[in-house]
Amino acid sequence: MPMARSIFVGTVVAAFAMPAFAGGPVVVTPEPVVTPVVVPPPPPSFAGGYVGAGLGYAFGADDEVGIRPLADAPGSFPRTVAGSADVNGAVANIHTGYRWQQPGSNFVYGVEAMFSAGEVSDFTQENGYRAESKIKWAGTLRGQLGYTVRPDTLLYGFAGYSKARSEYKVVGPLGVIDEKDDIDGYVVGLGLERMLNDRWSVRGEYEYANYGKDEYVSDTGVYRTEATPEFSTIRIGVNYNF
C-alpha cells in the first residue's frame, strides 16, 4: 500500500511538472484583423462619344407676309399684308457628338451634329392672298460648353450653324411665289443632361433658330416678299455614351 501511494503521488507531480520543463504554458496569439480597403467608384464622366435621339415641338415664329411692288414693275399698288405665318409643329431628331472633360474638372466641352425633321409649318390668308411657310428639315453643327452642377448632372449652352429646307408659297391676284430653298442660319440654346448610369443619359433642351431674310419675287415679276423664318424648339432626348 505505501508503494502504491508513492507511485500515485509521483505520477501527479510529474504531470504538473512537465509543462514547466517544456517551457511553460503555450500562449496562442490571435491573428490580426485586417479591415478591407473599400475603393469608391470613380465619379461619372461626360467625356467621350455618344449617339442619341429626341422629340420636340417648334413654336414662337412670327413671319409677317408683306406684299410689296417691285420698283420697275408696271403700275403701282400700296403695300399689302397677307397675314402672319407662325410656323409650329412636332419634330424628331437624331444626333451624335463627342465631349471632353478633364479628370477632376467640372467643365465639359464638345461638338455635336444633329439632323431634325417634321412638319413645322403655318399658313395665313388675308387681303386676297394665301401664304404658306414650311421648314421640312434642318441640319446643325454646334459647339457645346457645360458645367457639372452635380457629378451626374450637366448644365450646358450651345451655339452653331444650321442649314434648313424652306418651302414658301404665296398665291394672289398679282401672281404666285413658289420657292423651295436651302437656307442658312444659326442656333443658340441651353440644355440639362442627367446620367442614369455609365452608358445612358437623358436630356432636355431649349433652342432658338434664326435663318435671316430671303427675298422672293412673283412669277409675274410684279411683287416681292421677304421670308424671315425663325422659331424656338423645346425637345427631350436620350443619349447612349460609349
PDB file of C-alpha atoms in Angstrom:
ATOM      1  CA  MET A   1       0.000   0.000   0.000  1.00  0.00           C
ATOM      2  CA  PRO A   2       2.768   2.525   0.722  1.00  0.00           C
ATOM      3  CA  MET A   3       4.317   1.693  -2.602  1.00  0.00           C
ATOM      4  CA  ALA A   4       1.019   2.282  -4.466  1.00  0.00           C
ATOM      5  CA  ARG A   5       0.638   5.606  -2.716  1.00  0.00           C
ATOM      6  CA  SER A   6       4.189   6.616  -3.755  1.00  0.00           C
ATOM      7  CA  ILE A   7       3.525   5.715  -7.388  1.00  0.00           C
ATOM      8  CA  PHE A   8       0.291   7.799  -7.420  1.00  0.00           C
ATOM      9  CA  VAL A   9       1.966  10.838  -5.856  1.00  0.00           C
ATOM     10  CA  GLY A  10       4.883  10.598  -8.270  1.00  0.00           C
ATOM     11  CA  THR A  11       2.583  10.454 -11.278  1.00  0.00           C
ATOM     12  CA  VAL A  12       0.658  13.558 -10.180  1.00  0.00           C
ATOM     13  CA  VAL A  13       3.860  15.504  -9.544  1.00  0.00           C
ATOM     14  CA  ALA A  14       5.234  14.541 -12.957  1.00  0.00           C
ATOM     15  CA  ALA A  15       2.066  15.618 -14.700  1.00  0.00           C
ATOM     16  CA  PHE A  16       2.211  19.114 -13.212  1.00  0.00           C
ATOM     17  CA  ALA A  17       5.953  19.401 -13.674  1.00  0.00           C
ATOM     18  CA  MET A  18       6.066  18.531 -17.397  1.00  0.00           C
ATOM     19  CA  PRO A  19       4.772  21.932 -18.718  1.00  0.00           C
ATOM     20  CA  ALA A  20       7.433  23.683 -16.688  1.00  0.00           C
ATOM     21  CA  PHE A  21      10.181  21.546 -18.263  1.00  0.00           C
ATOM     22  CA  ALA A  22       8.594  22.100 -21.695  1.00  0.00           C
ATOM     23  CA  GLY A  23       8.995  25.824 -21.458  1.00  0.00           C
ATOM     24  CA  GLY A  24       5.828  26.828 -19.603  1.00  0.00           C
ATOM     25  CA  PRO A  25       2.218  27.157 -20.785  1.00  0.00           C
ATOM     26  CA  VAL A  26       1.609  27.745 -24.530  1.00  0.00           C
ATOM     27  CA  VAL A  27       0.228  31.226 -25.280  1.00  0.00           C
ATOM     28  CA  VAL A  28      -1.751  31.453 -28.542  1.00  0.00           C
ATOM     29  CA  THR A  29      -1.505  34.900 -30.230  1.00  0.00           C
ATOM     30  CA  PRO A  30      -4.671  35.787 -32.182  1.00  0.00           C
ATOM     31  CA  GLU A  31      -4.279  36.679 -35.852  1.00  0.00           C
ATOM     32  CA  PRO A  32      -4.564  40.434 -36.527  1.00  0.00           C
ATOM     33  CA  VAL A  33      -7.901  41.543 -38.056  1.00  0.00           C
ATOM     34  CA  VAL A  34      -7.330  43.169 -41.460  1.00  0.00           C
ATOM     35  CA  THR A  35     -10.012  45.673 -42.472  1.00  0.00           C
ATOM     36  CA  PRO A  36     -10.573  45.571 -46.251  1.00  0.00           C
ATOM     37  CA  VAL A  37      -9.938  48.846 -48.046  1.00  0.00           C
ATOM     38  CA  VAL A  38     -13.085  49.988 -49.888  1.00  0.00           C
ATOM     39  CA  VAL A  39     -12.205  51.909 -53.056  1.00  0.00           C
ATOM     40  CA  PRO A  40     -15.062  54.218 -54.052  1.00  0.00           C
ATOM     41  CA  PRO A  41     -16.098  54.018 -57.714  1.00  0.00           C
ATOM     42  CA  PRO A  42     -14.875  56.875 -59.918  1.00  0.00           C
ATOM     43  CA  PRO A  43     -17.363  59.718 -60.398  1.00  0.00           C
ATOM     44  CA  PRO A  44     -19.384  59.584 -63.633  1.00  0.00           C
ATOM     45  CA  SER A  45     -17.841  61.380 -66.590  1.00  0.00           C
ATOM     46  CA  PHE A  46     -19.461  63.020 -69.598  1.00  0.00           C
ATOM     47  CA  ALA A  47     -16.295  62.607 -71.662  1.00  0.00           C
ATOM     48  CA  GLY A  48     -16.372  60.510 -74.816  1.00  0.00           C
ATOM     49  CA  GLY A  49     -18.574  59.890 -77.813  1.00  0.00           C
ATOM     50  CA  TYR A  50     -22.333  59.457 -77.837  1.00  0.00           C
ATOM     51  CA  VAL A  51     -25.330  58.968 -80.122  1.00  0.00           C
ATOM     52  CA  GLY A  52     -28.940  59.787 -79.384  1.00  0.00           C
ATOM     53  CA  ALA A  53     -32.423  60.729 -80.498  1.00  0.00           C
ATOM     54  CA  GLY A  54     -35.149  63.077 -79.362  1.00  0.00           C
ATOM     55  CA  LEU A  55     -38.600  64.572 -79.852  1.00  0.00           C
ATOM     56  CA  GLY A  56     -39.596  68.214 -79.689  1.00  0.00           C
ATOM     57  CA  TYR A  57     -42.031  70.950 -80.568  1.00  0.00           C
ATOM     58  CA  ALA A  58     -41.261  74.109 -82.553  1.00  0.00           C
ATOM     59  CA  PHE A  59     -43.156  77.311 -81.829  1.00  0.00           C
ATOM     60  CA  GLY A  60     -42.926  81.067 -81.415  1.00  0.00           C
ATOM     61  CA  ALA A  61     -42.402  82.211 -85.020  1.00  0.00           C
ATOM     62  CA  ASP A  62     -43.895  85.452 -86.319  1.00  0.00           C
ATOM     63  CA  ASP A  63     -43.246  85.894 -90.047  1.00  0.00           C
ATOM     64  CA  GLU A  64     -45.354  88.742 -91.427  1.00  0.00           C
ATOM     65  CA  VAL A  65     -46.015  88.233 -95.139  1.00  0.00           C
ATOM     66  CA  GLY A  66     -45.748  91.674 -96.725  1.00  0.00           C
ATOM     67  CA  ILE A  67     -46.654  92.117-100.410  1.00  0.00           C
ATOM     68  CA  ARG A  68     -44.597  94.956-101.948  1.00  0.00           C
ATOM     69  CA  PRO A  69     -44.481  96.203-105.553  1.00  0.00           C
ATOM     70  CA  LEU A  70     -41.250  95.883-107.498  1.00  0.00           C
ATOM     71  CA  ALA A  71     -39.659  99.212-108.351  1.00  0.00           C
ATOM     72  CA  ASP A  72     -39.603  98.541-112.107  1.00  0.00           C
ATOM     73  CA  ALA A  73     -42.950  96.723-112.273  1.00  0.00           C
ATOM     74  CA  PRO A  74     -45.702  98.249-114.432  1.00  0.00           C
ATOM     75  CA  GLY A  75     -48.371 100.062-112.456  1.00  0.00           C
ATOM     76  CA  SER A  76     -48.338 100.626-108.730  1.00  0.00           C
ATOM     77  CA  PHE A  77     -50.207  99.431-105.665  1.00  0.00           C
ATOM     78  CA  PRO A  78     -49.866 100.007-101.933  1.00  0.00           C
ATOM     79  CA  ARG A  79     -48.040  97.582 -99.688  1.00  0.00           C
ATOM     80  CA  THR A  80     -50.356  94.767 -98.630  1.00  0.00           C
ATOM     81  CA  VAL A  81     -50.133  92.366 -95.700  1.00  0.00           C
ATOM     82  CA  ALA A  82     -51.151  88.756 -96.332  1.00  0.00           C
ATOM     83  CA  GLY A  83     -51.111  87.886 -92.627  1.00  0.00           C
ATOM     84  CA  SER A  84     -48.507  86.348 -90.333  1.00  0.00           C
ATOM     85  CA  ALA A  85     -47.161  82.795 -90.737  1.00  0.00           C
ATOM     86  CA  ASP A  86     -46.453  81.477 -87.242  1.00  0.00           C
ATOM     87  CA  VAL A  87     -44.729  78.195 -88.056  1.00  0.00           C
ATOM     88  CA  ASN A  88     -45.016  75.471 -85.419  1.00  0.00           C
ATOM     89  CA  GLY A  89     -45.196  71.692 -85.162  1.00  0.00           C
ATOM     90  CA  ALA A  90     -43.644  68.470 -83.890  1.00  0.00           C
ATOM     91  CA  VAL A  91     -40.098  67.480 -84.801  1.00  0.00           C
ATOM     92  CA  ALA A  92     -37.902  64.413 -84.293  1.00  0.00           C
ATOM     93  CA  ASN A  93     -34.116  64.325 -84.336  1.00  0.00           C
ATOM     94  CA  ILE A  94     -31.055  62.111 -84.286  1.00  0.00           C
ATOM     95  CA  HIS A  95     -27.670  63.368 -83.125  1.00  0.00           C
ATOM     96  CA  THR A  96     -24.089  62.345 -82.420  1.00  0.00           C
ATOM     97  CA  GLY A  97     -21.197  64.101 -80.759  1.00  0.00           C
ATOM     98  CA  TYR A  98     -18.010  63.971 -78.728  1.00  0.00           C
ATOM     99  CA  ARG A  99     -17.139  65.683 -75.434  1.00  0.00           C
ATOM    100  CA  TRP A 100     -14.039  66.275 -73.352  1.00  0.00           C
ATOM    101  CA  GLN A 101     -13.794  66.538 -69.549  1.00  0.00           C
ATOM    102  CA  GLN A 102     -10.513  66.674 -67.675  1.00  0.00           C
ATOM    103  CA  PRO A 103     -10.310  64.443 -64.553  1.00  0.00           C
ATOM    104  CA  GLY A 104     -11.398  66.411 -61.520  1.00  0.00           C
ATOM    105  CA  SER A 105     -12.777  69.279 -63.615  1.00  0.00           C
ATOM    106  CA  ASN A 106     -16.401  70.432 -63.698  1.00  0.00           C
ATOM    107  CA  PHE A 107     -16.124  71.894 -67.199  1.00  0.00           C
ATOM    108  CA  VAL A 108     -17.219  69.897 -70.238  1.00  0.00           C
ATOM    109  CA  TYR A 109     -16.854  70.982 -73.854  1.00  0.00           C
ATOM    110  CA  GLY A 110     -17.621  69.281 -77.143  1.00  0.00           C
ATOM    111  CA  VAL A 111     -19.147  69.314 -80.599  1.00  0.00           C
ATOM    112  CA  GLU A 112     -22.417  67.815 -81.866  1.00  0.00           C
ATOM    113  CA  ALA A 113     -24.117  67.217 -85.221  1.00  0.00           C
ATOM    114  CA  MET A 114     -27.917  66.959 -85.386  1.00  0.00           C
ATOM    115  CA  PHE A 115     -30.499  66.240 -88.068  1.00  0.00           C
ATOM    116  CA  SER A 116     -34.148  67.044 -87.372  1.00  0.00           C
ATOM    117  CA  ALA A 117     -37.300  66.745 -89.454  1.00  0.00           C
ATOM    118  CA  GLY A 118     -41.017  67.291 -89.023  1.00  0.00           C
ATOM    119  CA  GLU A 119     -43.977  69.345 -90.135  1.00  0.00           C
ATOM    120  CA  VAL A 120     -43.059  72.822 -88.901  1.00  0.00           C
ATOM    121  CA  SER A 121     -45.463  74.990 -90.894  1.00  0.00           C
ATOM    122  CA  ASP A 122     -48.286  77.510 -90.938  1.00  0.00           C
ATOM    123  CA  PHE A 123     -50.487  79.308 -93.452  1.00  0.00           C
ATOM    124  CA  THR A 124     -52.324  82.605 -93.467  1.00  0.00           C
ATOM    125  CA  GLN A 125     -54.921  84.196 -95.707  1.00  0.00           C
ATOM    126  CA  GLU A 126     -55.695  87.905 -95.888  1.00  0.00           C
ATOM    127  CA  ASN A 127     -56.452  90.642 -98.452  1.00  0.00           C
ATOM    128  CA  GLY A 128     -56.892  88.165-101.294  1.00  0.00           C
ATOM    129  CA  TYR A 129     -53.567  86.383-100.711  1.00  0.00           C
ATOM    130  CA  ARG A 130     -52.835  82.978 -99.216  1.00  0.00           C
ATOM    131  CA  ALA A 131     -49.335  82.390 -97.856  1.00  0.00           C
ATOM    132  CA  GLU A 132     -47.768  79.195 -96.532  1.00  0.00           C
ATOM    133  CA  SER A 133     -44.376  78.641 -94.909  1.00  0.00           C
ATOM    134  CA  LYS A 134     -42.732  75.304 -94.055  1.00  0.00           C
ATOM    135  CA  ILE A 135     -39.451  74.052 -92.630  1.00  0.00           C
ATOM    136  CA  LYS A 136     -39.079  70.441 -93.782  1.00  0.00           C
ATOM    137  CA  TRP A 137     -35.749  69.534 -92.193  1.00  0.00           C
ATOM    138  CA  ALA A 138     -32.692  71.104 -90.589  1.00  0.00           C
ATOM    139  CA  GLY A 139     -29.109  70.024 -90.039  1.00  0.00           C
ATOM    140  CA  THR A 140     -26.980  71.724 -87.401  1.00  0.00           C
ATOM    141  CA  LEU A 141     -23.365  71.630 -86.265  1.00  0.00           C
ATOM    142  CA  ARG A 142     -22.890  73.201 -82.861  1.00  0.00           C
ATOM    143  CA  GLY A 143     -20.297  73.669 -80.170  1.00  0.00           C
ATOM    144  CA  GLN A 144     -21.105  72.960 -76.527  1.00  0.00           C
ATOM    145  CA  LEU A 145     -19.759  74.257 -73.217  1.00  0.00           C
ATOM    146  CA  GLY A 146     -21.098  72.920 -69.939  1.00  0.00           C
ATOM    147  CA  TYR A 147     -20.597  72.688 -66.171  1.00  0.00           C
ATOM    148  CA  THR A 148     -21.390  69.710 -63.934  1.00  0.00           C
ATOM    149  CA  VAL A 149     -23.616  71.112 -61.179  1.00  0.00           C
ATOM    150  CA  ARG A 150     -23.533  67.575 -59.734  1.00  0.00           C
ATOM    151  CA  PRO A 151     -21.267  64.672 -60.717  1.00  0.00           C
ATOM    152  CA  ASP A 152     -24.135  63.159 -62.723  1.00  0.00           C
ATOM    153  CA  THR A 153     -25.828  66.379 -63.940  1.00  0.00           C
ATOM    154  CA  LEU A 154     -24.569  68.662 -66.711  1.00  0.00           C
ATOM    155  CA  LEU A 155     -25.858  72.171 -67.434  1.00  0.00           C
ATOM    156  CA  TYR A 156     -24.706  73.381 -70.863  1.00  0.00           C
ATOM    157  CA  GLY A 157     -25.097  76.024 -73.521  1.00  0.00           C
ATOM    158  CA  PHE A 158     -24.548  75.686 -77.255  1.00  0.00           C
ATOM    159  CA  ALA A 159     -24.333  77.703 -80.458  1.00  0.00           C
ATOM    160  CA  GLY A 160     -23.772  76.738 -84.060  1.00  0.00           C
ATOM    161  CA  TYR A 161     -24.548  76.769 -87.768  1.00  0.00           C
ATOM    162  CA  SER A 162     -27.740  75.408 -89.296  1.00  0.00           C
ATOM    163  CA  LYS A 163     -28.950  74.641 -92.826  1.00  0.00           C
ATOM    164  CA  ALA A 164     -32.644  74.019 -93.425  1.00  0.00           C
ATOM    165  CA  ARG A 165     -35.025  73.266 -96.285  1.00  0.00           C
ATOM    166  CA  SER A 166     -37.653  76.004 -96.613  1.00  0.00           C
ATOM    167  CA  GLU A 167     -40.820  75.857 -98.687  1.00  0.00           C
ATOM    168  CA  TYR A 168     -42.515  79.228 -99.184  1.00  0.00           C
ATOM    169  CA  LYS A 169     -45.642  79.857-101.227  1.00  0.00           C
ATOM    170  CA  VAL A 170     -47.834  82.920-101.816  1.00  0.00           C
ATOM    171  CA  VAL A 171     -50.847  82.857-104.132  1.00  0.00           C
ATOM    172  CA  GLY A 172     -52.677  86.096-105.015  1.00  0.00           C
ATOM    173  CA  PRO A 173     -54.303  88.168-107.768  1.00  0.00           C
ATOM    174  CA  LEU A 174     -50.955  89.542-108.967  1.00  0.00           C
ATOM    175  CA  GLY A 175     -49.146  86.244-109.332  1.00  0.00           C
ATOM    176  CA  VAL A 176     -47.625  83.313-107.448  1.00  0.00           C
ATOM    177  CA  ILE A 177     -44.475  82.808-105.420  1.00  0.00           C
ATOM    178  CA  ASP A 178     -43.500  79.148-105.039  1.00  0.00           C
ATOM    179  CA  GLU A 179     -39.978  78.631-103.701  1.00  0.00           C
ATOM    180  CA  LYS A 180     -38.139  75.612-102.297  1.00  0.00           C
ATOM    181  CA  ASP A 181     -34.815  76.732-100.940  1.00  0.00           C
ATOM    182  CA  ASP A 182     -31.946  75.616 -98.693  1.00  0.00           C
ATOM    183  CA  ILE A 183     -31.432  78.425 -96.212  1.00  0.00           C
ATOM    184  CA  ASP A 184     -28.576  79.157 -93.778  1.00  0.00           C
ATOM    185  CA  GLY A 185     -28.860  80.347 -90.203  1.00  0.00           C
ATOM    186  CA  TYR A 186     -27.700  79.898 -86.636  1.00  0.00           C
ATOM    187  CA  VAL A 187     -28.924  78.226 -83.449  1.00  0.00           C
ATOM    188  CA  VAL A 188     -28.321  79.004 -79.773  1.00  0.00           C
ATOM    189  CA  GLY A 189     -29.725  77.379 -76.661  1.00  0.00           C
ATOM    190  CA  LEU A 190     -29.452  75.769 -73.248  1.00  0.00           C
ATOM    191  CA  GLY A 191     -29.726  72.191 -72.034  1.00  0.00           C
ATOM    192  CA  LEU A 192     -29.652  69.963 -68.964  1.00  0.00           C
ATOM    193  CA  GLU A 193     -28.441  66.336 -69.032  1.00  0.00           C
ATOM    194  CA  ARG A 194     -28.631  63.675 -66.310  1.00  0.00           C
ATOM    195  CA  MET A 195     -26.683  60.392 -66.234  1.00  0.00           C
ATOM    196  CA  LEU A 196     -28.813  57.326 -65.484  1.00  0.00           C
ATOM    197  CA  ASN A 197     -25.779  55.013 -65.415  1.00  0.00           C
ATOM    198  CA  ASP A 198     -22.362  54.859 -67.093  1.00  0.00           C
ATOM    199  CA  ARG A 199     -23.975  54.362 -70.548  1.00  0.00           C
ATOM    200  CA  TRP A 200     -27.365  56.071 -70.661  1.00  0.00           C
ATOM    201  CA  SER A 201     -28.428  59.649 -70.010  1.00  0.00           C
ATOM    202  CA  VAL A 202     -31.497  61.819 -70.620  1.00  0.00           C
ATOM    203  CA  ARG A 203     -31.593  65.495 -71.538  1.00  0.00           C
ATOM    204  CA  GLY A 204     -33.891  68.434 -72.174  1.00  0.00           C
ATOM    205  CA  GLU A 205     -33.133  71.466 -74.377  1.00  0.00           C
ATOM    206  CA  TYR A 206     -34.374  74.853 -75.450  1.00  0.00           C
ATOM    207  CA  GLU A 207     -33.150  76.017 -78.892  1.00  0.00           C
ATOM    208  CA  TYR A 208     -33.659  79.224 -80.858  1.00  0.00           C
ATOM    209  CA  ALA A 209     -33.120  79.111 -84.643  1.00  0.00           C
ATOM    210  CA  ASN A 210     -32.871  82.129 -86.956  1.00  0.00           C
ATOM    211  CA  TYR A 211     -32.478  81.892 -90.751  1.00  0.00           C
ATOM    212  CA  GLY A 212     -32.276  85.556 -91.636  1.00  0.00           C
ATOM    213  CA  LYS A 213     -34.125  87.051 -94.633  1.00  0.00           C
ATOM    214  CA  ASP A 214     -34.737  85.785 -98.144  1.00  0.00           C
ATOM    215  CA  GLU A 215     -36.478  87.847-100.807  1.00  0.00           C
ATOM    216  CA  TYR A 216     -38.747  86.125-103.322  1.00  0.00           C
ATOM    217  CA  VAL A 217     -40.349  87.595-106.478  1.00  0.00           C
ATOM    218  CA  SER A 218     -43.662  86.562-108.011  1.00  0.00           C
ATOM    219  CA  ASP A 219     -43.722  84.634-111.277  1.00  0.00           C
ATOM    220  CA  THR A 220     -45.318  87.690-112.921  1.00  0.00           C
ATOM    221  CA  GLY A 221     -42.486  89.980-111.818  1.00  0.00           C
ATOM    222  CA  VAL A 222     -44.971  92.359-110.185  1.00  0.00           C
ATOM    223  CA  TYR A 223     -44.464  91.984-106.441  1.00  0.00           C
ATOM    224  CA  ARG A 224     -41.993  90.660-103.909  1.00  0.00           C
ATOM    225  CA  THR A 225     -41.990  89.487-100.318  1.00  0.00           C
ATOM    226  CA  GLU A 226     -39.426  88.606 -97.652  1.00  0.00           C
ATOM    227  CA  ALA A 227     -39.356  85.335 -95.731  1.00  0.00           C
ATOM    228  CA  THR A 228     -37.896  85.618 -92.227  1.00  0.00           C
ATOM    229  CA  PRO A 229     -38.084  82.116 -90.712  1.00  0.00           C
ATOM    230  CA  GLU A 230     -37.219  81.957 -87.028  1.00  0.00           C
ATOM    231  CA  PHE A 231     -38.628  79.811 -84.223  1.00  0.00           C
ATOM    232  CA  SER A 232     -37.919  78.156 -80.892  1.00  0.00           C
ATOM    233  CA  THR A 233     -37.852  74.435 -80.120  1.00  0.00           C
ATOM    234  CA  ILE A 234     -38.207  72.562 -76.847  1.00  0.00           C
ATOM    235  CA  ARG A 235     -37.042  68.949 -77.034  1.00  0.00           C
ATOM    236  CA  ILE A 236     -36.281  65.958 -74.833  1.00  0.00           C
ATOM    237  CA  GLY A 237     -33.877  63.194 -75.742  1.00  0.00           C
ATOM    238  CA  VAL A 238     -31.776  60.227 -74.710  1.00  0.00           C
ATOM    239  CA  ASN A 239     -28.048  59.554 -75.206  1.00  0.00           C
ATOM    240  CA  TYR A 240     -26.034  56.349 -75.363  1.00  0.00           C
ATOM    241  CA  ASN A 241     -22.474  57.091 -74.241  1.00  0.00           C
ATOM    242  CA  PHE A 242     -19.504  54.984 -75.325  1.00  0.00           C
TER     243      PHE A 242
END
